[in-house]
Amino acid sequence: METEKKIDRNYLELFRDLIHKKLGIYISQEKDYLLESKLGRMLAKSEFENAAQLYYSLKDNDNNILEELIRYITTNHTFFFRENLHLKILRNDILMRKKSNPLIWVAAASTGEEVYSIIIELLENGINNFTIVASDINKHVLVSMKKGIYSIDRMKEIQPSLIRKYFDADPDNMSLYRIKNLLKPNIIVKKLNLVEKIKFEKKFNYIFCRNVLIYFNRDTQIQVVNNLLDNLEDDGYLFVGHSESLMNICDNVESVFTSVYNKKI
Ligand SMILES: C[S@@+](CC[C@H](N)C(=O)[O-])C[C@H]1O[C@@H](n2cnc3c(N)ncnc32)[C@H](O)[C@@H]1O
């Protein structure tokens, strides 16, 4: 079991604010047990003796410590073909509206299962020309995405024929599979924090930002959604998670399918 150091209660509030400011993630008081445990484990693994030292080094913008904080605080759970209906909506729209070389941004891509699911869906439907920008705030998940090695538990939603076509079994570990290199050339990987102002040179036809807004409070959700919309083509689609409605947080979008929005023009 991982060891934990005690976090002085007086510092919890300060860490809550700092995490909210730097990562956008708002951990409410009901989840203090989680915050204490995550910070306690981080502190035990660090060179710091107490919560005060850890807090002030983060406050002084020590980048290595901030990366560690991001690693401990973010929830990176994901799996292949999650909320699969969105993938069908995407490929139908590309085919129906004859979008050539669509530009897609997967804005909280975690370890890459979502990105590779999109690519498999497109290739299986004869869509070979596209570019995907895959981003996340956590640099460690981006490294895993580039490696593309996955445990079979994340692959339950993939048909066996597609596993054979797009993955190689790891000869040394029966529960691991490696993504074939043919899925990698269309991806550009970037470390991006959604609460910072982001401006890409070209606007996207499709943006996926799924299962991350739930970690933000309403003000941050508004800020992040506006940031995303600034980078979306006027006729583009924004996909959010199935439990993340934009209806009460944004007036300038309309719903086109479940959890899929476009701009009101
Ligand atoms: C639960 S995962 C969702 C992964 C995938 N989109 C899905 O639906 O399966 C949430 C991801 O959001 C990322 N994240 C959290 N805060 C972020 C921020 N401020 N900017 C960018 N990514 C963030 C986390 O690092 C994590 O990988």
Tab-separated table of C-alpha atoms in Angstrom, residues 15 18-25 27 35 38-39 41-42 54 58 62-77 110 135-142 191-196 212 215-216:
chain	number	residue	atom	x	y	z
A	15	PHE	CA	-4.587	23.703	-1.889
A	18	LEU	CA	-4.489	26.680	-5.875
A	19	ILE	CA	-5.659	23.536	-7.718
A	20	HIS	CA	-8.726	25.393	-8.930
A	21	LYS	CA	-6.647	28.320	-10.209
A	22	LYS	CA	-3.924	26.298	-11.891
A	23	LEU	CA	-5.787	23.215	-13.150
A	24	GLY	CA	-9.397	24.420	-13.263
A	25	ILE	CA	-10.364	21.357	-11.197
A	27	ILE	CA	-12.599	19.671	-5.419
A	35	LEU	CA	-7.950	15.700	-1.665
A	38	LYS	CA	-4.013	12.496	-3.029
A	39	LEU	CA	-1.913	15.261	-1.465
A	41	ARG	CA	0.543	10.408	-1.135
A	42	MET	CA	2.214	13.122	-3.170
A	54	LEU	CA	4.794	21.683	-0.762
A	58	LEU	CA	3.687	25.221	-5.968
A	62	ASP	CA	7.983	25.279	-9.452
A	63	ASN	CA	7.151	23.564	-12.715
A	64	ASN	CA	8.342	20.058	-11.806
A	65	ILE	CA	6.198	20.055	-8.684
A	66	LEU	CA	3.226	21.368	-10.661
A	67	GLU	CA	3.627	18.432	-13.095
A	68	GLU	CA	3.578	16.073	-10.115
A	69	LEU	CA	0.469	17.781	-8.738
A	70	ILE	CA	-1.250	17.338	-12.115
A	71	ARG	CA	-0.286	13.647	-12.071
A	72	TYR	CA	-1.794	13.105	-8.617
A	73	ILE	CA	-4.910	15.258	-8.972
A	74	THR	CA	-6.250	14.456	-12.448
A	75	THR	CA	-8.551	11.474	-13.013
A	76	ASN	CA	-7.475	9.789	-16.223
A	77	HIS	CA	-9.978	6.939	-16.418
A	110	SER	CA	-5.951	11.124	-21.434
A	135	SER	CA	-4.160	17.224	-25.946
A	136	ASP	CA	-4.235	16.895	-22.181
A	137	ILE	CA	-2.882	18.812	-19.189
A	138	ASN	CA	-1.106	15.707	-17.863
A	139	LYS	CA	2.163	15.051	-19.704
A	140	HIS	CA	2.407	11.488	-18.366
A	141	VAL	CA	-0.809	10.390	-20.094
A	142	LEU	CA	0.466	11.883	-23.358
A	191	LYS	CA	0.187	19.446	-23.704
A	192	LEU	CA	-2.556	22.029	-23.172
A	193	ASN	CA	-4.373	23.370	-20.147
A	194	LEU	CA	-7.994	24.125	-21.074
A	195	VAL	CA	-8.294	26.933	-18.542
A	196	GLU	CA	-5.553	28.901	-20.296
A	212	VAL	CA	-13.591	16.603	-18.117
A	215	TYR	CA	-14.340	18.307	-12.752
A	216	PHE	CA	-14.809	22.079	-13.176
